[in-house]
Coordinates of C-alpha atoms in Angstrom, one line a residue:
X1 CA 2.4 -12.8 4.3
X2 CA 6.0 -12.8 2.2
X3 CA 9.0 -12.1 3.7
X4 CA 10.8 -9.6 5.2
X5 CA 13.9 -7.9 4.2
X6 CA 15.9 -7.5 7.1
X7 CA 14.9 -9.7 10.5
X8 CA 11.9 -7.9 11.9
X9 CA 13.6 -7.1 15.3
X10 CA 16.1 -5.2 13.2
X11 CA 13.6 -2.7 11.7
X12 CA 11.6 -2.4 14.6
X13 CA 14.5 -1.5 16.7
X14 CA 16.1 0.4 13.7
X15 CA 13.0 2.6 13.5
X16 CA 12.7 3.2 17.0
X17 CA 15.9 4.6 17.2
X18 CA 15.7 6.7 14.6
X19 CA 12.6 8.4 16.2
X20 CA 14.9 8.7 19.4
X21 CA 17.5 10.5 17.9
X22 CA 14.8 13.0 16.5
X23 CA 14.3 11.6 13.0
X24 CA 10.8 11.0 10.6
X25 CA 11.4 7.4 9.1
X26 CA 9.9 6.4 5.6
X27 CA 9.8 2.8 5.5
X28 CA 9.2 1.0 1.9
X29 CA 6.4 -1.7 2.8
X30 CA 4.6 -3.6 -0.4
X31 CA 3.6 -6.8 1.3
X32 CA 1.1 -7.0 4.6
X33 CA 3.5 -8.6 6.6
X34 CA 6.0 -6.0 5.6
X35 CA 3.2 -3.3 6.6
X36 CA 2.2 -5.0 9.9
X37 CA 6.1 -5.0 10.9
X38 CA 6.1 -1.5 10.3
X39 CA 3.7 -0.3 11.9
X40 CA 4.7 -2.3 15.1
X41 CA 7.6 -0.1 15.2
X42 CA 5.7 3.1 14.9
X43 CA 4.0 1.9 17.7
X44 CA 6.9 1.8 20.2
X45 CA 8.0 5.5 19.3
X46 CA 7.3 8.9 21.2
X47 CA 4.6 10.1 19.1
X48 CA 6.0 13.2 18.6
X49 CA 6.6 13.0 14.9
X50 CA 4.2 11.3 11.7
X51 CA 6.2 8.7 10.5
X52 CA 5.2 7.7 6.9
X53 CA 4.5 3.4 5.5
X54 CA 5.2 3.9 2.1
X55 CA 3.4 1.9 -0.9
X56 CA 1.7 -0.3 1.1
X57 CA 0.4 -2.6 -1.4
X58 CA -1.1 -5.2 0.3
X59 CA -2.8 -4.1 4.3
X60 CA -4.7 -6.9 6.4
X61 CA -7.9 -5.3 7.6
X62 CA -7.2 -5.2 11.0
X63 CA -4.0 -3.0 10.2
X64 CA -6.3 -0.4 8.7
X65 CA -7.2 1.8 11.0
X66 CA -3.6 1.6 13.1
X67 CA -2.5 4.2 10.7
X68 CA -5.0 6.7 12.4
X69 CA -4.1 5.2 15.9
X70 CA -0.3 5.7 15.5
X71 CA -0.4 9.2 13.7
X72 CA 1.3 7.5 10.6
X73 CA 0.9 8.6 7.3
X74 CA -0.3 5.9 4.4
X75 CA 2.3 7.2 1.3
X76 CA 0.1 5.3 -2.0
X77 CA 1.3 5.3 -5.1
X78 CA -2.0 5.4 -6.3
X79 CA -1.1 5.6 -10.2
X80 CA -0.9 1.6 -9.4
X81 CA -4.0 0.7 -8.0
X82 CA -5.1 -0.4 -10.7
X83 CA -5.6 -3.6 -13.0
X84 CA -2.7 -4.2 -15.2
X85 CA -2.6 -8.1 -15.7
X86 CA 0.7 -8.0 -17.1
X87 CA 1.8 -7.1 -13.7
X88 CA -0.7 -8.5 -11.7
X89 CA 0.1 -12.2 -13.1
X90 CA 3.2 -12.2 -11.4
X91 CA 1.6 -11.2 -8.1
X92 CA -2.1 -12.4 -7.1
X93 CA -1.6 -15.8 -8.3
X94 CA 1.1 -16.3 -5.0
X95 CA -1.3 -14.4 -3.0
X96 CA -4.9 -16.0 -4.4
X97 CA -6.0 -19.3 -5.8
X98 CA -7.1 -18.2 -9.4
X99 CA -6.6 -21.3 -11.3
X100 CA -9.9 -22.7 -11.2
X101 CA -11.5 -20.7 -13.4
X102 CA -8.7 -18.2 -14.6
X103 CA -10.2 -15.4 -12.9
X104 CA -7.7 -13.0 -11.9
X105 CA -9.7 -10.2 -10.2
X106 CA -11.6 -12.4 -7.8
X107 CA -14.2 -9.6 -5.5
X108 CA -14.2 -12.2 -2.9
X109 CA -10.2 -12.6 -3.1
X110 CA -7.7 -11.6 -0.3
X111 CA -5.7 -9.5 -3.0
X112 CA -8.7 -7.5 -4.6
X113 CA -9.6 -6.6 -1.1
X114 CA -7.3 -5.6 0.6
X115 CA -5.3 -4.0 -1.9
X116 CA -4.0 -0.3 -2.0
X117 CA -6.7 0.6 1.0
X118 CA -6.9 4.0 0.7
X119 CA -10.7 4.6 1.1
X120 CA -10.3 2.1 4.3
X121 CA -8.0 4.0 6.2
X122 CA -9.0 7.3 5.6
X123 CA -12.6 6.5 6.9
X124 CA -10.6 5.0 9.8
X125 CA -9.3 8.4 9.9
X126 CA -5.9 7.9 8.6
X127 CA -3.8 10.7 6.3
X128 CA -3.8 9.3 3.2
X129 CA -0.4 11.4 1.4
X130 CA 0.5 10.6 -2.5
X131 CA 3.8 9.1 -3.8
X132 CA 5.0 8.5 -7.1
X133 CA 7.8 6.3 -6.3
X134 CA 9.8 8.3 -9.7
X135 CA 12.2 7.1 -11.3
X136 CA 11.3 3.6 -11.2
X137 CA 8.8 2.8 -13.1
X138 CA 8.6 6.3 -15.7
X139 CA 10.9 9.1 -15.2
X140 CA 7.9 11.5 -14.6
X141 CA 5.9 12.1 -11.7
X142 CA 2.3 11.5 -13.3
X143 CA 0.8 13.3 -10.7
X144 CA -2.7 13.8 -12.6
X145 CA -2.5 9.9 -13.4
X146 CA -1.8 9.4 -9.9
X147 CA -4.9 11.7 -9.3
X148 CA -7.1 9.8 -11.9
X149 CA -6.1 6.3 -10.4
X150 CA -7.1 7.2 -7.0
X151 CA -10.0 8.7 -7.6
X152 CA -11.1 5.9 -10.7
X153 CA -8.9 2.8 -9.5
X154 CA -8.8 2.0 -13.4
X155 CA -6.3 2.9 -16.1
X156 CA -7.4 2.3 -19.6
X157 CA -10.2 -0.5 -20.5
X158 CA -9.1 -3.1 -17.7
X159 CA -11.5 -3.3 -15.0
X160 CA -11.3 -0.9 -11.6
X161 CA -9.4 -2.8 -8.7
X162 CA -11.2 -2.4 -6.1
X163 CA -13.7 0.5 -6.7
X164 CA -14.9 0.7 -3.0
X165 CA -11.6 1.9 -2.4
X166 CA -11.2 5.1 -4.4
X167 CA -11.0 8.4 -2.3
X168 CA -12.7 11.7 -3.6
X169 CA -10.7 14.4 -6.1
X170 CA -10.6 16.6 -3.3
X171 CA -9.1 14.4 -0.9

C-alpha cells in the first residue's frame, strides 16, 4: 500500500481547495495507496473540471473504474509498462513474494496485475491521456516508444507486462 508523502488529509484538503479556487490539479501517484488517496479527493470536488492522477503505477481493482465515475483523467507513462528487471528488482519483490522460485513476473501476482491499468480503466470508461514524465528519465519525449509500449506492453526481448492491458494504436 506504501506510504504517502504528505498526511492524506493534507492532499485531500489541498486538492479540494484548489478545485474551489477554480484550478485543474495534477497529482503525481505511483503507489495504489497513493492513487486511492487521490482519487478520494477528486471525489469531494465540484465536478466542473477533469482533474488528472498522474503515473499511476500500481491501481487496486476496485479503484479502476473511479476514474470514469469522477471525470478524472488516468496520465500513463506508458513507455514504462513494461518488463525491465533492472528496475523491476527494486520494486515487485516489496510488493510480491518472488523468492520461491525467483520468478519475477508472477500472472497470478498483485504487481503483474494490477500494474499500469490502462486497458482496465478505459473499458470502465475512463480517459486514458499519455505522459512522458521528460526530463527524468531521457531528455526526449519518446512519444512513438510511449506509443509502442502501450500498445505492445514490451520493450526489447523481455517479456510483455501485462498484455491484457495494452490499449489499441488508435486509442
Amino acid at each position: 500500500a506504501g506510504t504517502l508523502q504528505y498526511d492524506r488529509d493534507v492532499i485531500i484538503d489541498f486538492v479540494r481547495a484548489g478545485d474551489a479556487a477554480g484550478f485543474t490539479v495534477m497529482m503525481h501517484a505511483i503507489g495504489d495507496e497513493a492513487v486511492s488517496t487521490a482519487l478520494d479527493a477528486i471525489e469531494g470536488t465540484t465536478g466542473d473540471r477533469n482533474h488528472i492522477v498522474t503515473h499511476i503505477q500500481v491501481v487496486k481493482p476496485a479503484d479502476q473504474g473511479r476514474f470514469a465515475t469522477l471525470g478524472a483523467y488516468a496520465s500513463f507513462t506508458l513507455a514504462w509498462a513494461v518488463a525491465t528487471p533492472e528496475y523491476d528488482w527494486s520494486v515487485i519483490p516489496f510488493i510480491d513474494d518472488v523468492s520461491a522460485d525467483n520468478n519475477l513476473y508472477r500472472e497470478d501476482g498483485y504487481y503483474f496485475q494490477n500494474v499500469y491499468p490502462a486497458a482496465s480503466i478505459q473499458k470502465q470508461g475512463g480517459i486514458i491521456i499519455s505522459g512522458s514524465d521528460v526530463p527524468v528519465d531521457v531528455r526526449d519525449p519518446r512519444p512513438f516508444q510511449n506509443i509502442a509500449a502501450a500498445v505492445s506492453r514490451r520493450f526489447g526481448d523481455f517479456p510483455a507486462m501485462n498484455a491484457d492491458e495494452a490499449i489499441g494504436i488508435h486509442d
